[in-house]
PDB file of C-alpha atoms and ligand atoms in Angstrom:
ATOM      1  CA  UNK A  14     -38.824-144.006  48.570  1.00  0.00           C
ATOM      2  CA  UNK A  15     -39.262-147.541  47.330  1.00  0.00           C
ATOM      3  CA  UNK A  16     -36.899-148.207  44.427  1.00  0.00           C
ATOM      4  CA  UNK A  17     -37.326-150.781  41.657  1.00  0.00           C
ATOM      5  CA  UNK A  18     -35.127-153.860  42.047  1.00  0.00           C
ATOM      6  CA  UNK A  19     -32.847-154.759  39.145  1.00  0.00           C
ATOM      7  CA  UNK A  20     -33.831-158.106  37.643  1.00  0.00           C
ATOM      8  CA  UNK A  21     -31.535-160.968  36.709  1.00  0.00           C
ATOM      9  CA  UNK A  22     -29.975-160.392  33.283  1.00  0.00           C
ATOM     10  CA  UNK A  23     -29.032-156.745  33.774  1.00  0.00           C
ATOM     11  CA  UNK A  24     -25.275-156.011  33.440  1.00  0.00           C
ATOM     12  CA  UNK A  25     -25.068-154.065  36.732  1.00  0.00           C
ATOM     13  CA  UNK A  26     -25.590-157.367  38.592  1.00  0.00           C
ATOM     14  CA  UNK A  27     -22.457-158.734  36.891  1.00  0.00           C
ATOM     15  CA  UNK A  28     -20.201-155.720  37.545  1.00  0.00           C
ATOM     16  CA  UNK A  29     -17.655-155.374  40.340  1.00  0.00           C
ATOM     17  CA  UNK A  30     -18.871-152.469  42.489  1.00  0.00           C
ATOM     18  CA  UNK A  31     -16.614-149.570  43.492  1.00  0.00           C
ATOM     19  CA  UNK A  32     -15.718-148.120  46.898  1.00  0.00           C
ATOM     20  CA  UNK A  33     -17.291-144.743  47.641  1.00  0.00           C
ATOM     21  CA  UNK A  34     -16.270-141.553  49.457  1.00  0.00           C
ATOM     22  CA  UNK A  35     -18.252-139.905  52.266  1.00  0.00           C
ATOM     23  CA  UNK A  36     -19.424-137.200  49.832  1.00  0.00           C
ATOM     24  CA  UNK A  37     -21.218-139.697  47.559  1.00  0.00           C
ATOM     25  CA  UNK A  38     -24.340-137.822  46.375  1.00  0.00           C
ATOM     26  CA  UNK A  39     -27.441-138.268  48.559  1.00  0.00           C
ATOM     27  CA  UNK A  40     -25.888-141.218  50.395  1.00  0.00           C
ATOM     28  CA  UNK A  41     -28.064-141.023  53.522  1.00  0.00           C
ATOM     29  CA  UNK A  42     -31.210-140.827  51.407  1.00  0.00           C
ATOM     30  CA  UNK A  43     -29.994-143.764  49.318  1.00  0.00           C
ATOM     31  CA  UNK A  44     -29.458-145.842  52.477  1.00  0.00           C
ATOM     32  CA  UNK A  45     -32.924-144.909  53.782  1.00  0.00           C
ATOM     33  CA  UNK A  46     -34.416-145.878  50.406  1.00  0.00           C
ATOM     34  CA  UNK A  47     -32.581-149.211  50.492  1.00  0.00           C
ATOM     35  CA  UNK A  48     -34.053-150.077  53.914  1.00  0.00           C
ATOM     36  CA  UNK A  49     -37.517-149.095  52.714  1.00  0.00           C
ATOM     37  CA  UNK A  50     -37.128-151.092  49.485  1.00  0.00           C
ATOM     38  CA  UNK A  51     -35.789-154.152  51.317  1.00  0.00           C
ATOM     39  CA  UNK A  52     -38.614-154.260  53.865  1.00  0.00           C
ATOM     40  CA  UNK A  53     -41.249-153.557  51.226  1.00  0.00           C
ATOM     41  CA  UNK A  54     -40.130-156.623  49.254  1.00  0.00           C
ATOM     42  CA  UNK A  55     -39.724-158.774  52.411  1.00  0.00           C
ATOM     43  CA  UNK A  56     -35.978-159.101  51.915  1.00  0.00           C
ATOM     44  CA  UNK A  57     -33.382-159.660  54.647  1.00  0.00           C
ATOM     45  CA  UNK A  58     -30.595-157.983  52.681  1.00  0.00           C
ATOM     46  CA  UNK A  59     -30.195-155.642  49.729  1.00  0.00           C
ATOM     47  CA  UNK A  60     -27.064-154.604  47.818  1.00  0.00           C
ATOM     48  CA  UNK A  61     -26.679-151.322  45.921  1.00  0.00           C
ATOM     49  CA  UNK A  62     -26.203-153.011  42.498  1.00  0.00           C
ATOM     50  CA  UNK A  63     -29.749-154.350  42.953  1.00  0.00           C
ATOM     51  CA  UNK A  64     -31.028-150.781  42.903  1.00  0.00           C
ATOM     52  CA  UNK A  65     -28.795-149.944  39.951  1.00  0.00           C
ATOM     53  CA  UNK A  66     -25.858-148.353  41.812  1.00  0.00           C
ATOM     54  CA  UNK A  67     -22.549-150.104  41.188  1.00  0.00           C
ATOM     55  CA  UNK A  68     -21.116-149.137  44.602  1.00  0.00           C
ATOM     56  CA  UNK A  69     -19.933-151.140  47.614  1.00  0.00           C
ATOM     57  CA  UNK A  70     -22.960-150.654  49.828  1.00  0.00           C
ATOM     58  CA  UNK A  71     -25.381-153.176  51.275  1.00  0.00           C
ATOM     59  CA  UNK A  72     -27.828-153.442  54.148  1.00  0.00           C
ATOM     60  CA  UNK A  73     -28.849-156.543  56.101  1.00  0.00           C
ATOM     61  CA  UNK A  74     -31.360-157.345  58.844  1.00  0.00           C
ATOM     62  CA  UNK A  75     -31.139-160.815  60.358  1.00  0.00           C
ATOM     63  CA  UNK A  76     -32.986-159.623  63.512  1.00  0.00           C
ATOM     64  CA  UNK A  77     -36.337-160.113  61.773  1.00  0.00           C
ATOM     65  CA  UNK A  78     -35.436-163.723  60.920  1.00  0.00           C
ATOM     66  CA  UNK A  79     -34.939-164.595  64.589  1.00  0.00           C
ATOM     67  CA  UNK A  80     -38.020-162.617  65.583  1.00  0.00           C
ATOM     68  CA  UNK A  81     -40.117-164.798  63.260  1.00  0.00           C
ATOM     69  CA  UNK A  82     -38.411-168.086  64.135  1.00  0.00           C
ATOM     70  CA  UNK A  83     -39.961-170.887  66.226  1.00  0.00           C
ATOM     71  CA  UNK A  84     -38.371-171.131  69.682  1.00  0.00           C
ATOM     72  CA  UNK A  85     -36.992-174.632  69.069  1.00  0.00           C
ATOM     73  CA  UNK A  86     -35.144-173.496  65.920  1.00  0.00           C
ATOM     74  CA  UNK A  87     -33.635-170.392  67.450  1.00  0.00           C
ATOM     75  CA  UNK A  88     -31.030-172.199  69.568  1.00  0.00           C
ATOM     76  CA  UNK A  89     -29.457-173.729  66.447  1.00  0.00           C
ATOM     77  CA  UNK A  90     -27.799-170.484  65.373  1.00  0.00           C
ATOM     78  CA  UNK A  91     -24.835-168.749  67.002  1.00  0.00           C
ATOM     79  CA  UNK A  92     -25.784-165.259  65.845  1.00  0.00           C
ATOM     80  CA  UNK A  93     -29.058-164.800  67.721  1.00  0.00           C
ATOM     81  CA  UNK A  94     -30.619-162.192  68.037  1.00  0.00           C
ATOM     82  CA  UNK A  95     -29.210-161.154  64.653  1.00  0.00           C
ATOM     83  CA  UNK A  96     -27.743-157.952  63.235  1.00  0.00           C
ATOM     84  CA  UNK A  97     -29.215-154.926  61.499  1.00  0.00           C
ATOM     85  CA  UNK A  98     -26.395-153.035  59.815  1.00  0.00           C
ATOM     86  CA  UNK A  99     -25.274-150.865  56.895  1.00  0.00           C
ATOM     87  CA  UNK A 100     -22.009-151.957  55.227  1.00  0.00           C
ATOM     88  CA  UNK A 101     -20.020-149.483  53.120  1.00  0.00           C
ATOM     89  CA  UNK A 102     -16.793-150.345  51.264  1.00  0.00           C
ATOM     90  CA  UNK A 103     -16.807-153.823  52.771  1.00  0.00           C
ATOM     91  CA  UNK A 104     -13.880-156.106  52.074  1.00  0.00           C
ATOM     92  CA  UNK A 105     -13.554-159.668  53.369  1.00  0.00           C
ATOM     93  CA  UNK A 106     -10.520-160.335  55.601  1.00  0.00           C
ATOM     94  CA  UNK A 107     -11.155-164.003  56.322  1.00  0.00           C
ATOM     95  CA  UNK A 108     -13.616-166.858  55.995  1.00  0.00           C
ATOM     96  CA  UNK A 109     -13.883-169.480  58.717  1.00  0.00           C
ATOM     97  CA  UNK A 110     -15.726-172.497  60.039  1.00  0.00           C
ATOM     98  CA  UNK A 111     -17.259-175.337  58.098  1.00  0.00           C
ATOM     99  CA  UNK A 112     -19.381-175.000  55.002  1.00  0.00           C
ATOM    100  CA  UNK A 113     -23.105-175.378  55.642  1.00  0.00           C
ATOM    101  CA  UNK A 114     -26.121-175.515  53.431  1.00  0.00           C
ATOM    102  CA  UNK A 115     -29.029-173.067  53.427  1.00  0.00           C
ATOM    103  CA  UNK A 116     -31.916-172.506  51.037  1.00  0.00           C
ATOM    104  CA  UNK A 117     -31.275-169.086  49.475  1.00  0.00           C
ATOM    105  CA  UNK A 118     -33.293-166.719  47.363  1.00  0.00           C
ATOM    106  CA  UNK A 119     -32.624-163.291  45.878  1.00  0.00           C
ATOM    107  CA  UNK A 120     -34.921-160.328  45.219  1.00  0.00           C
ATOM    108  CA  UNK A 121     -33.312-159.984  41.755  1.00  0.00           C
ATOM    109  CA  UNK A 122     -34.127-163.636  40.939  1.00  0.00           C
ATOM    110  CA  UNK A 123     -37.717-164.022  42.147  1.00  0.00           C
ATOM    111  CA  UNK A 124     -39.416-167.386  42.664  1.00  0.00           C
ATOM    112  CA  UNK A 125     -36.183-169.367  42.606  1.00  0.00           C
ATOM    113  CA  UNK A 126     -34.753-170.834  45.808  1.00  0.00           C
ATOM    114  CA  UNK A 127     -31.841-173.263  45.948  1.00  0.00           C
ATOM    115  CA  UNK A 128     -29.539-174.819  48.522  1.00  0.00           C
ATOM    116  CA  UNK A 129     -26.160-173.094  48.637  1.00  0.00           C
ATOM    117  CA  UNK A 130     -23.060-174.025  50.659  1.00  0.00           C
ATOM    118  CA  UNK A 131     -21.133-171.213  52.329  1.00  0.00           C
ATOM    119  CA  UNK A 132     -18.727-170.947  55.269  1.00  0.00           C
ATOM    120  CA  UNK A 133     -20.116-170.384  58.781  1.00  0.00           C
ATOM    121  CA  UNK A 134     -18.066-167.279  59.505  1.00  0.00           C
ATOM    122  CA  UNK A 135     -16.865-164.156  57.759  1.00  0.00           C
ATOM    123  CA  UNK A 136     -14.611-161.403  59.061  1.00  0.00           C
ATOM    124  CA  UNK A 137     -14.786-158.154  57.179  1.00  0.00           C
ATOM    125  CA  UNK A 138     -13.647-154.568  57.360  1.00  0.00           C
ATOM    126  CA  UNK A 139     -16.287-151.997  56.511  1.00  0.00           C
ATOM    127  CA  UNK A 140     -17.568-148.510  57.235  1.00  0.00           C
ATOM    128  CA  UNK A 141     -20.933-147.916  58.892  1.00  0.00           C
ATOM    129  CA  UNK A 142     -23.374-145.234  57.714  1.00  0.00           C
ATOM    130  CA  UNK A 143     -21.334-142.607  59.607  1.00  0.00           C
ATOM    131  CA  UNK A 144     -18.133-143.724  57.835  1.00  0.00           C
ATOM    132  CA  UNK A 145     -16.734-145.190  61.050  1.00  0.00           C
ATOM    133  CA  UNK A 146     -14.446-148.132  60.296  1.00  0.00           C
ATOM    134  CA  UNK A 147     -15.063-151.581  61.834  1.00  0.00           C
ATOM    135  CA  UNK A 148     -13.466-154.999  61.574  1.00  0.00           C
ATOM    136  CA  UNK A 149     -15.830-157.651  62.877  1.00  0.00           C
ATOM    137  CA  UNK A 150     -16.565-161.348  62.630  1.00  0.00           C
ATOM    138  CA  UNK A 151     -20.097-162.511  61.863  1.00  0.00           C
ATOM    139  CA  UNK A 152     -21.534-166.025  62.199  1.00  0.00           C
ATOM    140  CA  UNK A 153     -24.499-168.149  61.284  1.00  0.00           C
ATOM    141  CA  UNK A 154     -27.421-166.721  59.344  1.00  0.00           C
ATOM    142  CA  UNK A 155     -25.978-163.203  59.605  1.00  0.00           C
ATOM    143  CA  UNK A 156     -22.743-164.381  57.942  1.00  0.00           C
ATOM    144  CA  UNK A 157     -24.831-166.160  55.317  1.00  0.00           C
ATOM    145  CA  UNK A 158     -26.720-162.968  54.396  1.00  0.00           C
ATOM    146  CA  UNK A 159     -23.511-160.903  54.411  1.00  0.00           C
ATOM    147  CA  UNK A 160     -21.785-163.373  52.060  1.00  0.00           C
ATOM    148  CA  UNK A 161     -24.795-163.322  49.706  1.00  0.00           C
ATOM    149  CA  UNK A 162     -24.908-159.498  49.639  1.00  0.00           C
ATOM    150  CA  UNK A 163     -21.125-159.241  49.375  1.00  0.00           C
ATOM    151  CA  UNK A 164     -21.279-161.454  46.287  1.00  0.00           C
ATOM    152  CA  UNK A 165     -23.546-158.839  44.676  1.00  0.00           C
ATOM    153  CA  UNK A 166     -20.664-156.346  45.013  1.00  0.00           C
ATOM    154  CA  UNK A 167     -18.427-158.792  43.157  1.00  0.00           C
ATOM    155  CA  UNK A 168     -20.928-159.359  40.349  1.00  0.00           C
ATOM    156  CA  UNK A 169     -21.780-162.826  41.663  1.00  0.00           C
ATOM    157  CA  UNK A 170     -25.176-164.438  42.197  1.00  0.00           C
ATOM    158  CA  UNK A 171     -26.212-167.434  44.307  1.00  0.00           C
ATOM    159  CA  UNK A 172     -27.148-169.427  41.201  1.00  0.00           C
ATOM    160  CA  UNK A 173     -23.451-169.354  40.215  1.00  0.00           C
ATOM    161  CA  UNK A 174     -22.841-171.957  42.953  1.00  0.00           C
ATOM    162  CA  UNK A 175     -25.269-174.486  41.501  1.00  0.00           C
ATOM    163  CA  UNK A 176     -24.098-177.574  39.663  1.00  0.00           C
ATOM    164  CA  UNK A 177     -24.219-177.259  35.838  1.00  0.00           C
ATOM    165  CA  UNK A 178     -27.183-179.638  35.528  1.00  0.00           C
ATOM    166  CA  UNK A 179     -29.248-177.707  38.068  1.00  0.00           C
ATOM    167  CA  UNK A 180     -28.325-174.457  36.338  1.00  0.00           C
ATOM    168  CA  UNK A 181     -29.443-175.929  33.015  1.00  0.00           C
ATOM    169  CA  UNK A 182     -32.794-176.890  34.502  1.00  0.00           C
ATOM    170  CA  UNK A 183     -33.295-173.304  35.660  1.00  0.00           C
ATOM    171  CA  UNK A 184     -32.331-171.720  32.347  1.00  0.00           C
ATOM    172  CA  UNK A 185     -35.906-171.271  31.100  1.00  0.00           C
ATOM    173  CA  UNK A 186     -37.007-169.626  34.336  1.00  0.00           C
ATOM    174  CA  UNK A 187     -33.947-167.341  34.349  1.00  0.00           C
ATOM    175  CA  UNK A 188     -34.536-166.326  30.740  1.00  0.00           C
ATOM    176  CA  UNK A 189     -38.136-165.489  31.615  1.00  0.00           C
ATOM    177  CA  UNK A 190     -37.012-163.282  34.506  1.00  0.00           C
ATOM    178  CA  UNK A 191     -34.526-161.422  32.304  1.00  0.00           C
ATOM    179  CA  UNK A 192     -37.320-160.791  29.777  1.00  0.00           C
ATOM    180  CA  UNK A 193     -39.708-159.501  32.437  1.00  0.00           C
ATOM    181  CA  UNK A 194     -41.912-162.578  32.273  1.00  0.00           C
ATOM    182  CA  UNK A 195     -42.290-162.987  36.027  1.00  0.00           C
ATOM    183  CA  UNK A 196     -44.989-161.871  38.449  1.00  0.00           C
ATOM    184  CA  UNK A 197     -43.798-160.228  41.650  1.00  0.00           C
ATOM    185  CA  UNK A 198     -45.485-157.919  44.141  1.00  0.00           C
ATOM    186  CA  UNK A 199     -42.615-155.394  44.129  1.00  0.00           C
ATOM    187  CA  UNK A 200     -41.387-153.201  41.293  1.00  0.00           C
ATOM    188  CA  UNK A 201     -38.524-154.540  39.154  1.00  0.00           C
ATOM    189  CA  UNK A 202     -36.224-153.060  36.539  1.00  0.00           C
ATOM    190  CA  UNK A 203     -35.855-155.290  33.493  1.00  0.00           C
ATOM    191  CA  UNK A 204     -33.930-153.024  31.127  1.00  0.00           C
TER     192      UNK A 204
HETATM  193 NI1   NI B  12     -29.449-161.280  46.244  1.00  0.00          NI
END
């Protein structure tokens, strides 16, 4: 089932999400719905707070990015062919590498894209959809998506990284989104 995506301005996007137990109600269905919702809205990642659940769960698919990339661009990234993965109760163990810039967007903040600096690598401990524990390092675009989705669990958004002036310039657009004055081709939750 495709779920509505929580729009910028809703408190759930500013809450720190909680770890869950294996008996969390309808978890497998929720995960299936998150994949469906993410693909329907052409996203490459989706975090549970964005579908109004304040829990530490997110899904990412960087495989589709590489699949759609021009051949000459593909060699630039260390994480080819990408990762498709469910992350439950993820916690960051370490960040590594240099900071690099990438133009980010967010399904909760439609029609806004901005350059954001993040580290090249992230090591995190998480459970997969079967509650099997992993500690793994991710790089490149995959690390980028993970760090963006992980921020959602911490109540953080990519616009928080922008310089104050840039943020000020976006204020009108952000206010419009929070009031539902934005046109998107997927369903959103404004209040
Ligand atoms: Ni996002």
